[in-house]
Amino acid sequence: MNIGLLLFIPNRYVENRMLAAVVNAGFEVTQAQARVLMRVGPEGTRLTELAEAAQVTKQTAGFLVDQLEQAGYLERVPDPTDGRARLVRVTEKAKFAVPVANEEMARMEAEWEQHIGKRRMAQLREALEMLGEITDPYR
Amino acid sequence: MNIGLLLFIPNRYVENRMLAAVVNAGFEVTQAQARVLMRVGPEGTRLTELAEAAQVTKQTAGFLVDQLEQAGYLERVPDPTDGRARLVRVTEKAKFAVPVANEEMARMEAEWEQHIGKRRMAQLREALEMLGEITDPYR
DNA sequence: TTGTTTTAGTCAGATTCTCTGATTAAAGTA
DNA sequence: TACTTTAATCAGAGAATCTGACTAAAACAA
């Protein structure tokens, strides 16, 4: 089985479960919105950065941020260091979603560790982190 | 860094490079089409199976197969074992795309092995295969 | 300083992808 | 045979994404 597919399966699984957890906690977001939302940093992030991190065009990122802003999960504030830019920030309302997502992720990791063992889990993480060095276009 | 993101990054990288390789070889397919196309087995595959493997609804799979059929990359033939079903098969035209994709994947694997080492690569594969047991909804 | 180029973001419009719900026909089952 | 499930499609809608053109601020070069 090719490694692309091997990566795809658990990745899809994680996305599904994290989204389900967040939605279940009462946050009405879609998968695409969630992908943007989870990349907003604690101090706010520029739209362009969000677009790059989520691998979509600025227009798409803007479209999703618009929706999240309307839903009250994000807000745009001027970037004090650059008159052209604006910082996208998570609102109080959405802050509660972050721990929900993190807890679900932690739960999955625990389940995985249970299944494959602590050692393999550490190896997996190490290998993936190193792969990130050559496969992450934005670092 | 959470393991979801760690899985996401190389997965996206693989998808991008495989698609680029195939497109570069003259096959005009989109990412979504490619995801379906790569899951068609050598003896043909039912639409329902394709949908499950690619994690989309039957309608979506059908829509993409329609396009691939129109482009001459896939064909539908009756399933001799089930009057309701039809087998989706890769045409001669598209058969040439398969090795292109496989070679690119092999190239990536070699690059990765180069970067993280043979041992870690084997560990990565082992861990992912085991994770598939609990994260693949269709097995 | 002025003119040029780059960067951040938006607007407009179109295309692509994906879904829900309903339907048809064949297969399996009681 | 009658009922239920399964494979696939039709119809329609919604979500996500793109390309191209544009504005304004910043960075840079002469």
Short mmCIF file of C-alpha atoms (C1' of nucleotides) in Angstrom, two decimals:
data_model
loop_
_atom_site.label_atom_id
_atom_site.label_comp_id
_atom_site.label_asym_id
_atom_site.label_seq_id
_atom_site.Cartn_x
_atom_site.Cartn_y
_atom_site.Cartn_z
CA MET A 1 0.00 0.00 0.00
CA ASN A 2 1.45 3.33 -0.97
CA ILE A 3 2.45 5.74 1.71
CA GLY A 4 0.28 8.52 0.34
CA LEU A 5 -2.81 6.49 1.04
CA LEU A 6 -1.42 5.43 4.40
CA LEU A 7 -1.15 9.08 5.36
CA PHE A 8 -4.53 9.96 3.94
CA ILE A 9 -6.53 7.56 6.05
CA PRO A 10 -5.60 8.67 9.57
CA ASN A 11 -5.52 12.28 8.45
CA ARG A 12 -9.07 12.07 7.25
CA TYR A 13 -10.00 10.31 10.46
CA VAL A 14 -8.52 13.08 12.59
CA GLU A 15 -10.28 15.79 10.64
CA ASN A 16 -13.60 14.03 10.90
CA ARG A 17 -13.36 13.41 14.60
CA MET A 18 -12.11 16.84 15.49
CA LEU A 19 -14.85 18.47 13.47
CA ALA A 20 -17.47 16.21 15.01
CA ALA A 21 -16.26 17.06 18.51
CA VAL A 22 -16.38 20.78 17.88
CA VAL A 23 -19.76 20.65 16.17
CA ASN A 24 -21.04 18.43 18.95
CA ALA A 25 -20.01 21.06 21.47
CA GLY A 26 -22.33 23.49 19.73
CA PHE A 27 -19.99 25.25 17.34
CA GLU A 28 -21.49 25.32 13.90
CA VAL A 29 -18.53 25.20 11.58
CA THR A 30 -17.76 23.31 8.42
CA GLN A 31 -14.62 21.35 7.64
CA ALA A 32 -13.22 24.11 5.46
CA GLN A 33 -13.95 26.76 8.07
CA ALA A 34 -12.35 24.62 10.75
CA ARG A 35 -9.18 24.28 8.72
CA VAL A 36 -8.86 28.05 8.68
CA LEU A 37 -9.98 28.54 12.27
CA MET A 38 -7.41 26.15 13.69
CA ARG A 39 -4.61 28.09 12.03
CA VAL A 40 -5.37 31.42 13.62
CA GLY A 41 -2.60 32.15 16.09
CA PRO A 42 -3.10 33.47 19.63
CA GLU A 43 -2.00 36.98 18.65
CA GLY A 44 -3.95 37.01 15.42
CA THR A 45 -2.86 36.05 11.94
CA ARG A 46 -2.90 37.79 8.61
CA LEU A 47 -5.21 36.58 5.92
CA THR A 48 -2.34 35.86 3.60
CA GLU A 49 -0.67 33.69 6.18
CA LEU A 50 -3.88 31.81 6.80
CA ALA A 51 -4.25 31.22 3.10
CA GLU A 52 -0.74 29.85 2.86
CA ALA A 53 -1.05 27.62 5.89
CA ALA A 54 -4.37 26.20 4.74
CA GLN A 55 -3.14 26.01 1.14
CA VAL A 56 -5.92 27.98 -0.43
CA THR A 57 -5.97 31.25 -2.29
CA LYS A 58 -6.39 34.53 -0.45
CA GLN A 59 -9.86 34.80 -1.90
CA THR A 60 -10.92 31.45 -0.50
CA ALA A 61 -9.42 32.23 2.88
CA GLY A 62 -11.20 35.58 2.84
CA PHE A 63 -14.46 33.90 1.97
CA LEU A 64 -14.14 31.50 4.88
CA VAL A 65 -13.03 34.20 7.29
CA ASP A 66 -16.07 36.25 6.25
CA GLN A 67 -18.31 33.40 7.25
CA LEU A 68 -16.52 32.81 10.53
CA GLU A 69 -16.67 36.52 11.25
CA GLN A 70 -20.39 36.60 10.58
CA ALA A 71 -20.86 33.64 12.86
CA GLY A 72 -18.97 35.52 15.55
CA TYR A 73 -15.96 33.21 15.75
CA LEU A 74 -13.40 35.55 14.23
CA GLU A 75 -12.81 39.27 14.07
CA ARG A 76 -10.60 41.45 11.93
CA VAL A 77 -8.55 44.19 13.51
CA PRO A 78 -6.07 46.56 11.88
CA ASP A 79 -2.47 45.44 11.94
CA PRO A 80 -0.60 48.18 13.79
CA THR A 81 2.61 47.36 11.99
CA ASP A 82 1.25 47.49 8.45
CA GLY A 83 -1.45 49.75 7.14
CA ARG A 84 -2.40 47.39 4.35
CA ALA A 85 -2.88 44.39 6.56
CA ARG A 86 -5.45 43.29 9.06
CA LEU A 87 -5.11 40.69 11.76
CA VAL A 88 -7.64 37.92 11.99
CA ARG A 89 -8.29 37.05 15.62
CA VAL A 90 -10.29 34.44 17.47
CA THR A 91 -13.17 35.87 19.50
CA GLU A 92 -14.08 34.92 23.06
CA LYS A 93 -16.92 32.86 21.68
CA ALA A 94 -14.60 30.69 19.62
CA LYS A 95 -11.94 30.41 22.29
CA PHE A 96 -14.04 27.76 23.96
CA ALA A 97 -13.81 25.63 20.86
CA VAL A 98 -10.06 25.32 20.99
CA PRO A 99 -9.88 23.14 24.11
CA VAL A 100 -12.67 20.99 22.77
CA ALA A 101 -10.63 20.28 19.65
CA ASN A 102 -7.44 19.75 21.62
CA GLU A 103 -9.08 17.34 24.01
CA GLU A 104 -10.47 15.29 21.17
CA MET A 105 -7.06 15.19 19.55
CA ALA A 106 -5.52 14.08 22.84
CA ARG A 107 -8.16 11.38 23.12
CA MET A 108 -7.32 10.11 19.66
CA GLU A 109 -3.63 10.10 20.41
CA ALA A 110 -4.27 8.08 23.53
CA GLU A 111 -6.33 5.59 21.55
CA TRP A 112 -3.64 5.30 18.95
CA GLU A 113 -0.96 4.81 21.55
CA GLN A 114 -3.11 2.12 23.07
CA HIS A 115 -3.27 0.36 19.72
CA ILE A 116 0.26 0.69 18.39
CA GLY A 117 2.20 1.20 21.60
CA LYS A 118 4.10 4.08 23.10
CA ARG A 119 7.29 3.35 21.25
CA ARG A 120 5.78 3.24 17.78
CA MET A 121 3.82 6.37 18.53
CA ALA A 122 7.01 8.23 19.38
CA GLN A 123 8.65 6.90 16.23
CA LEU A 124 5.68 7.97 14.16
CA ARG A 125 5.82 11.46 15.54
CA GLU A 126 9.53 11.72 15.02
CA ALA A 127 9.34 10.54 11.43
CA LEU A 128 6.46 12.91 10.64
CA GLU A 129 8.22 15.86 12.20
CA MET A 130 11.26 15.20 10.07
CA LEU A 131 9.15 14.79 6.97
CA GLY A 132 7.62 18.16 7.70
CA GLU A 133 11.03 19.66 7.15
CA ILE A 134 10.97 18.71 3.50
CA THR A 135 7.25 18.63 2.75
CA ASP A 136 5.94 21.75 4.48
CA PRO A 137 6.10 24.54 1.94
CA TYR A 138 5.58 27.16 4.62
CA ARG A 139 8.35 26.90 7.07
CA MET B 1 2.63 20.18 17.09
CA ASN B 2 -0.45 18.03 16.92
CA ILE B 3 -0.33 14.80 15.05
CA GLY B 4 -3.28 15.71 12.87
CA LEU B 5 -1.31 18.53 11.31
CA LEU B 6 1.76 16.34 11.12
CA LEU B 7 -0.19 13.88 9.01
CA PHE B 8 -1.81 16.58 6.95
CA ILE B 9 1.38 18.16 5.69
CA PRO B 10 3.04 15.21 3.97
CA ASN B 11 -0.30 13.93 2.77
CA ARG B 12 -0.99 17.17 0.97
CA TYR B 13 2.52 17.15 -0.38
CA VAL B 14 2.02 13.70 -1.85
CA GLU B 15 -1.28 14.65 -3.42
CA ASN B 16 0.17 17.79 -4.95
CA ARG B 17 3.19 16.09 -6.39
CA MET B 18 1.34 13.10 -7.75
CA LEU B 19 -1.21 15.31 -9.39
CA ALA B 20 1.48 17.54 -10.84
CA ALA B 21 3.31 14.54 -12.25
CA VAL B 22 0.22 13.16 -13.90
CA VAL B 23 -0.88 16.52 -15.26
CA ASN B 24 2.64 17.15 -16.44
CA ALA B 25 2.53 13.91 -18.39
CA GLY B 26 -0.42 15.30 -20.31
CA PHE B 27 -3.35 13.90 -18.37
CA GLU B 28 -5.84 16.60 -17.63
CA VAL B 29 -7.34 15.64 -14.33
CA THR B 30 -8.24 17.53 -11.20
CA GLN B 31 -7.31 16.63 -7.66
CA ALA B 32 -10.77 15.28 -6.91
CA GLN B 33 -10.80 13.24 -10.10
CA ALA B 34 -7.35 11.90 -9.33
CA ARG B 35 -8.47 10.74 -5.92
CA VAL B 36 -11.13 8.61 -7.57
CA LEU B 37 -8.97 7.51 -10.47
CA MET B 38 -6.19 6.17 -8.27
CA ARG B 39 -8.62 3.95 -6.44
CA VAL B 40 -9.88 2.07 -9.47
CA GLY B 41 -8.55 -1.47 -9.24
CA PRO B 42 -6.99 -3.42 -12.12
CA GLU B 43 -10.12 -5.53 -12.59
CA GLY B 44 -12.49 -2.62 -12.23
CA THR B 45 -14.23 -1.31 -9.16
CA ARG B 46 -17.82 -0.60 -8.27
CA LEU B 47 -18.92 2.95 -7.84
CA THR B 48 -19.94 2.30 -4.26
CA GLU B 49 -16.52 0.98 -3.42
CA LEU B 50 -14.87 3.97 -5.02
CA ALA B 51 -17.06 6.29 -3.02
CA GLU B 52 -16.16 4.54 0.19
CA ALA B 53 -12.46 4.47 -0.52
CA ALA B 54 -12.34 8.12 -1.49
CA GLN B 55 -14.64 9.05 1.39
CA VAL B 56 -17.30 10.77 -0.65
CA THR B 57 -20.93 10.01 -1.34
CA LYS B 58 -21.94 7.79 -4.23
CA GLN B 59 -23.31 10.85 -5.97
CA THR B 60 -20.03 12.67 -5.78
CA ALA B 61 -18.14 9.62 -6.95
CA GLY B 62 -20.60 9.25 -9.79
CA PHE B 63 -20.16 12.86 -10.76
CA LEU B 64 -16.39 12.50 -10.89
CA VAL B 65 -16.56 9.20 -12.74
CA ASP B 66 -18.85 10.86 -15.28
CA GLN B 67 -16.22 13.46 -15.95
CA LEU B 68 -13.44 10.91 -16.16
CA GLU B 69 -15.55 8.83 -18.48
CA GLN B 70 -16.21 11.80 -20.72
CA ALA B 71 -12.50 12.56 -20.79
CA GLY B 72 -11.89 8.99 -21.85
CA TYR B 73 -10.01 7.86 -18.76
CA LEU B 74 -12.65 5.54 -17.34
CA GLU B 75 -15.37 3.33 -18.71
CA ARG B 76 -18.33 1.61 -17.12
CA VAL B 77 -19.06 -2.00 -17.92
CA PRO B 78 -21.80 -4.23 -16.55
CA ASP B 79 -20.81 -6.29 -13.55
CA PRO B 80 -21.33 -9.92 -14.63
CA THR B 81 -21.92 -11.00 -11.05
CA ASP B 82 -24.57 -8.40 -10.18
CA GLY B 83 -27.17 -6.98 -12.50
CA ARG B 84 -27.55 -3.82 -10.49
CA ALA B 85 -23.91 -2.96 -10.48
CA ARG B 86 -21.45 -1.69 -13.01
CA LEU B 87 -17.71 -1.91 -12.91
CA VAL B 88 -15.69 1.21 -13.40
CA ARG B 89 -12.56 0.42 -15.34
CA VAL B 90 -9.49 2.30 -16.39
CA THR B 91 -9.21 2.72 -20.17
CA GLU B 92 -6.08 2.18 -22.22
CA LYS B 93 -5.65 5.91 -22.40
CA ALA B 94 -5.49 6.26 -18.63
CA LYS B 95 -3.40 3.16 -18.06
CA PHE B 96 -0.36 5.17 -18.99
CA ALA B 97 -1.09 7.54 -16.13
CA VAL B 98 -0.82 4.87 -13.49
CA PRO B 99 2.91 4.24 -13.86
CA VAL B 100 3.51 7.97 -13.98
CA ALA B 101 1.81 8.35 -10.61
CA ASN B 102 3.55 5.31 -9.17
CA GLU B 103 6.95 6.45 -10.29
CA GLU B 104 6.44 9.84 -8.73
CA MET B 105 5.34 8.20 -5.51
CA ALA B 106 8.42 5.98 -5.57
CA ARG B 107 10.56 9.04 -6.15
CA MET B 108 9.06 10.75 -3.15
CA GLU B 109 9.55 7.71 -0.99
CA ALA B 110 13.18 7.59 -2.01
CA GLU B 111 13.61 11.25 -1.15
CA TRP B 112 11.98 10.74 2.20
CA GLU B 113 14.12 7.75 2.95
CA GLN B 114 17.10 9.82 2.04
CA HIS B 115 16.04 12.44 4.55
CA ILE B 116 14.85 10.39 7.50
CA GLY B 117 16.72 7.15 6.91
CA LYS B 118 15.68 3.65 6.00
CA ARG B 119 14.92 2.61 9.54
CA ARG B 120 12.57 5.49 10.33
CA MET B 121 10.87 5.04 7.02
CA ALA B 122 10.11 1.42 7.85
CA GLN B 123 8.88 2.45 11.29
CA LEU B 124 6.67 5.11 9.76
CA ARG B 125 5.13 2.65 7.39
CA GLU B 126 4.55 0.11 10.11
CA ALA B 127 2.92 2.62 12.42
CA LEU B 128 0.69 3.96 9.66
CA GLU B 129 -0.37 0.49 8.61
CA MET B 130 -1.38 -0.32 12.14
CA LEU B 131 -3.23 2.96 12.49
CA GLY B 132 -5.15 2.06 9.38
CA GLU B 133 -6.62 -0.83 11.30
CA ILE B 134 -8.45 1.52 13.61
CA THR B 135 -8.91 4.61 11.44
CA ASP B 136 -9.92 3.18 8.11
CA PRO B 137 -13.71 3.07 8.13
CA TYR B 138 -13.77 0.77 5.12
CA ARG B 139 -11.95 -2.36 6.03
"C1'" DT C 1 11.82 62.71 -3.53
"C1'" DT C 2 9.59 60.64 -7.09
"C1'" DG C 3 8.45 56.79 -9.73
"C1'" DT C 4 8.15 51.73 -9.89
"C1'" DT C 5 7.35 47.39 -8.00
"C1'" DT C 6 5.70 44.43 -4.53
"C1'" DT C 7 2.43 43.10 -1.05
"C1'" DA C 8 -2.25 42.72 1.56
"C1'" DG C 9 -6.63 42.51 0.82
"C1'" DT C 10 -11.11 42.85 -1.69
"C1'" DC C 11 -14.66 42.56 -5.56
"C1'" DA C 12 -16.85 40.07 -9.30
"C1'" DG C 13 -17.88 36.08 -11.62
"C1'" DA C 14 -17.45 31.32 -12.78
"C1'" DT C 15 -16.36 26.56 -11.97
"C1'" DT C 16 -15.85 22.54 -9.28
"C1'" DC C 17 -17.00 19.72 -5.64
"C1'" DT C 18 -20.03 17.89 -2.50
"C1'" DC C 19 -24.24 17.02 -0.25
"C1'" DT C 20 -29.48 15.67 0.79
"C1'" DG C 21 -33.53 13.62 -0.85
"C1'" DA C 22 -36.08 10.83 -4.00
"C1'" DT C 23 -36.24 7.14 -7.53
"C1'" DT C 24 -35.39 2.75 -10.25
"C1'" DA C 25 -34.03 -1.76 -10.70
"C1'" DA C 26 -31.85 -5.91 -9.26
"C1'" DA C 27 -30.73 -9.06 -5.41
"C1'" DG C 28 -31.40 -11.17 -1.11
"C1'" DT C 29 -34.56 -12.92 2.43
"C1'" DA C 30 -38.57 -14.51 5.20
"C1'" DT D 1 -44.51 -14.12 -3.21
"C1'" DA D 2 -43.89 -9.94 -0.47
"C1'" DC D 3 -40.53 -7.26 2.03
"C1'" DT D 4 -35.98 -5.37 2.63
"C1'" DT D 5 -31.59 -4.19 1.21
"C1'" DT D 6 -28.25 -2.72 -2.16
"C1'" DA D 7 -26.22 -0.36 -6.56
"C1'" DA D 8 -26.76 3.29 -9.08
"C1'" DT D 9 -28.83 7.44 -10.90
"C1'" DC D 10 -31.63 11.91 -11.18
"C1'" DA D 11 -32.64 16.49 -9.55
"C1'" DG D 12 -31.53 20.36 -7.11
"C1'" DA D 13 -29.01 23.02 -3.87
"C1'" DG D 14 -25.15 24.57 -1.22
"C1'" DA D 15 -20.22 24.96 -0.17
"C1'" DA D 16 -15.60 25.62 -1.55
"C1'" DT D 17 -12.46 26.99 -4.69
"C1'" DC D 18 -10.44 29.33 -8.51
"C1'" DT D 19 -8.93 33.22 -12.10
"C1'" DG D 20 -8.74 37.91 -13.17
"C1'" DA D 21 -9.05 42.66 -12.12
"C1'" DC D 22 -8.63 46.25 -8.75
"C1'" DT D 23 -7.29 49.48 -4.55
"C1'" DA D 24 -4.25 51.00 -1.23
"C1'" DA D 25 -0.23 50.81 1.49
"C1'" DA D 26 4.65 49.64 1.77
"C1'" DA D 27 9.19 48.84 0.02
"C1'" DC D 28 12.62 49.91 -3.08
"C1'" DA D 29 15.41 52.18 -6.72
"C1'" DA D 30 17.03 56.05 -9.19
#
